[in-house]
Amino acid sequence: MLAEKLKEQTKAAHIELEKALVQKIKSITTIDDYLQILIYFYWFFDPLEANIRRQLEHVLPDINERRKMTWLEEDIQALASAAQPIKPFQELPFVQNQQQAFGTLYVIEGSTLGGQVISKMILQRIPELKDKGLRFFSGYGENTMKMWNEFKDHLNSRPWTTSQEEEIIAAANATFNLFKHSFA
């Protein structure tokens, strides 16, 4: 199954990104610190979602339900302050075909699982966020695992060639690595 191959062959990159993100989350001491992280995610996800959608809108039936930008926008608006804007990313994962889109989306969809842990970490650091600003990291809420499994089922059900699977895995690793390096 491709989803299992992805998990195994992206494990190292996933762990490295997770370490960088947890370190960043642990540095949060104010709402403005948190807002900067949300803006950071916004600049990463905004162009990616558009590219992924262009590639998958006719092959992934629930692609519109998987948009995360509105969640980020809600959180940023709820917490808006005088925080300094963050520059858009100069380098983003390459998404020019369905394989690259699926590899990149694997990382984004998988992040909804970790986001639930992150939202708890953030709430411990800034309790006043209890009623606002955690929509993005809350993912699909109680439907998060359902959405993740549906994504994996769709990924596994497609008739990928070996070279297509390799391209999906390469795109997922590139996404993990670019996002991690951008935290440095």
Coordinates of C-alpha atoms in Angstrom, one line a residue:
M1 CA 0.0 0.0 0.0
L2 CA 1.3 3.4 -1.0
A3 CA 0.3 5.1 2.2
E4 CA 2.5 2.7 4.2
K5 CA 5.4 3.2 1.8
L6 CA 5.0 6.9 2.3
K7 CA 5.0 6.6 6.0
E8 CA 8.1 4.5 6.1
Q9 CA 10.1 6.4 3.4
T10 CA 9.3 9.9 4.8
K11 CA 9.7 9.0 8.4
A12 CA 13.1 10.7 8.9
A13 CA 12.0 13.9 7.2
H14 CA 8.8 13.9 9.2
I15 CA 10.7 13.5 12.5
E16 CA 13.0 16.3 11.6
L17 CA 10.2 18.7 10.8
E18 CA 8.3 17.7 13.9
K19 CA 11.4 18.5 16.0
A20 CA 11.7 21.9 14.4
L21 CA 8.0 22.7 14.8
V22 CA 7.9 21.6 18.5
Q23 CA 10.9 23.8 19.2
K24 CA 9.1 26.7 17.5
I25 CA 5.9 26.0 19.5
K26 CA 7.9 25.8 22.8
S27 CA 9.3 29.3 22.0
I28 CA 5.8 30.8 22.1
T29 CA 5.2 33.1 25.0
T30 CA 2.6 35.6 23.7
I31 CA -0.3 35.7 21.3
D32 CA 1.8 37.7 18.9
D33 CA 4.4 34.9 18.9
Y34 CA 1.6 32.5 18.0
L35 CA 0.2 34.8 15.4
Q36 CA 3.6 34.9 13.7
I37 CA 3.5 31.1 13.4
L38 CA 0.0 31.2 11.9
I39 CA 1.2 33.8 9.4
Y40 CA 4.2 31.6 8.6
F41 CA 1.8 28.6 7.9
Y42 CA -0.4 30.9 5.8
W43 CA 2.5 31.8 3.5
F44 CA 3.4 28.2 3.1
F45 CA -0.1 26.7 2.6
D46 CA -1.6 29.5 0.4
P47 CA 0.3 28.8 -2.8
L48 CA 0.4 25.1 -2.2
E49 CA -3.3 24.7 -1.8
A50 CA -3.9 26.5 -5.1
N51 CA -1.4 24.3 -6.9
I52 CA -2.7 21.1 -5.3
R53 CA -6.2 22.0 -6.1
R54 CA -5.4 22.6 -9.8
Q55 CA -3.9 19.1 -10.1
L56 CA -6.4 17.2 -8.0
E57 CA -9.8 18.9 -8.5
H58 CA -10.9 16.2 -11.0
V59 CA -9.5 13.2 -9.2
L60 CA -10.0 13.8 -5.5
P61 CA -13.8 14.2 -4.9
D62 CA -13.4 15.9 -1.5
I63 CA -10.6 18.3 -2.4
N64 CA -12.7 21.4 -1.4
E65 CA -13.3 20.0 2.1
R66 CA -9.5 19.7 2.5
R67 CA -8.8 23.5 2.2
K68 CA -7.0 24.8 5.3
M69 CA -6.6 28.4 4.2
T70 CA -9.9 29.5 5.6
W71 CA -9.0 28.0 9.0
L72 CA -5.7 30.0 9.0
E73 CA -7.5 33.2 7.9
E74 CA -10.1 32.8 10.7
D75 CA -7.3 32.3 13.3
I76 CA -5.3 35.2 12.0
Q77 CA -8.3 37.5 11.9
A78 CA -9.3 36.5 15.4
L79 CA -5.9 37.3 16.8
A80 CA -4.9 40.2 14.5
S81 CA -2.6 42.7 16.1
A82 CA 0.5 44.7 15.1
A83 CA 2.5 41.6 14.5
Q84 CA 5.2 42.0 11.8
P85 CA 4.3 40.3 8.5
I86 CA 6.4 37.4 7.4
K87 CA 7.8 37.3 3.9
P88 CA 6.3 34.8 1.5
F89 CA 8.3 31.6 1.0
Q90 CA 10.9 31.9 -1.8
E91 CA 11.0 28.2 -2.3
L92 CA 8.0 25.9 -2.1
P93 CA 7.4 22.3 -3.0
F94 CA 7.2 21.7 -6.7
V95 CA 3.6 20.8 -7.7
Q96 CA 3.2 20.3 -11.4
N97 CA 1.4 17.0 -11.7
Q98 CA -0.9 14.7 -9.7
Q99 CA 1.9 12.7 -8.2
Q100 CA 3.6 15.8 -6.8
A101 CA 0.2 17.1 -5.6
F102 CA -0.6 13.8 -3.8
G103 CA 2.9 13.7 -2.2
T104 CA 2.5 17.3 -0.9
L105 CA -1.1 16.7 0.2
Y106 CA 0.1 13.7 2.1
V107 CA 2.1 16.0 4.3
I108 CA -0.6 18.6 4.7
E109 CA -3.3 16.1 5.5
G110 CA -1.0 14.2 7.9
S111 CA -0.4 17.5 9.7
T112 CA -4.0 17.6 10.8
L113 CA -3.2 14.6 13.1
G114 CA -0.2 16.4 14.7
G115 CA -2.1 19.6 14.8
Q116 CA -4.4 18.3 17.5
V117 CA -1.3 17.7 19.7
I118 CA 0.1 21.1 18.8
S119 CA -3.2 22.9 19.6
K120 CA -3.0 21.4 23.2
M121 CA 0.7 22.5 23.5
I122 CA -0.3 26.0 22.4
L123 CA -3.2 26.2 24.7
Q124 CA -1.0 25.2 27.7
R125 CA 1.3 28.1 26.8
I126 CA -1.4 30.6 26.1
P127 CA -4.6 29.6 27.9
E128 CA -6.5 32.7 26.6
L129 CA -6.7 31.0 23.2
K130 CA -9.2 28.6 24.5
D131 CA -12.1 30.1 22.6
K132 CA -10.3 31.6 19.5
G133 CA -7.3 31.2 17.3
L134 CA -6.9 27.4 17.3
R135 CA -9.1 26.4 14.3
F136 CA -6.2 25.6 12.0
F137 CA -4.4 23.3 14.4
S138 CA -7.7 21.6 15.4
G139 CA -7.9 20.2 11.9
Y140 CA -11.2 18.5 11.1
G141 CA -12.0 18.1 14.9
E142 CA -13.6 14.8 15.6
N143 CA -13.5 14.0 11.9
T144 CA -9.7 14.2 11.6
M145 CA -9.0 10.5 11.7
K146 CA -11.9 9.9 9.3
M147 CA -10.6 12.4 6.8
W148 CA -7.1 11.1 7.1
N149 CA -8.2 7.5 6.5
E150 CA -10.3 8.6 3.5
F151 CA -7.3 10.4 2.0
K152 CA -5.1 7.3 2.5
D153 CA -7.9 5.1 1.0
H154 CA -8.0 7.3 -2.1
L155 CA -4.2 7.3 -2.4
N156 CA -4.1 3.5 -2.1
S157 CA -6.9 2.9 -4.5
R158 CA -5.2 4.5 -7.5
P159 CA -3.2 2.4 -10.0
W160 CA 0.2 4.0 -9.5
T161 CA 3.2 2.8 -11.4
T162 CA 6.5 2.4 -9.5
S163 CA 7.9 5.6 -11.0
Q164 CA 4.7 7.5 -10.0
E165 CA 5.0 6.1 -6.4
E166 CA 8.6 7.3 -6.3
E167 CA 7.6 10.7 -7.4
I168 CA 4.9 10.9 -4.8
I169 CA 7.4 9.9 -2.1
A170 CA 9.9 12.4 -3.4
A171 CA 7.4 15.2 -3.3
A172 CA 6.4 14.3 0.3
N173 CA 10.0 14.3 1.4
A174 CA 10.6 17.6 -0.4
T175 CA 7.6 19.1 1.4
F176 CA 8.7 18.0 4.8
N177 CA 12.3 19.2 4.2
L178 CA 11.4 22.6 2.7
F179 CA 9.1 23.3 5.6
K180 CA 11.6 22.2 8.2
H181 CA 14.4 24.3 6.6
S182 CA 12.2 27.4 6.5
F183 CA 11.9 27.2 10.3
A184 CA 15.7 27.5 10.7

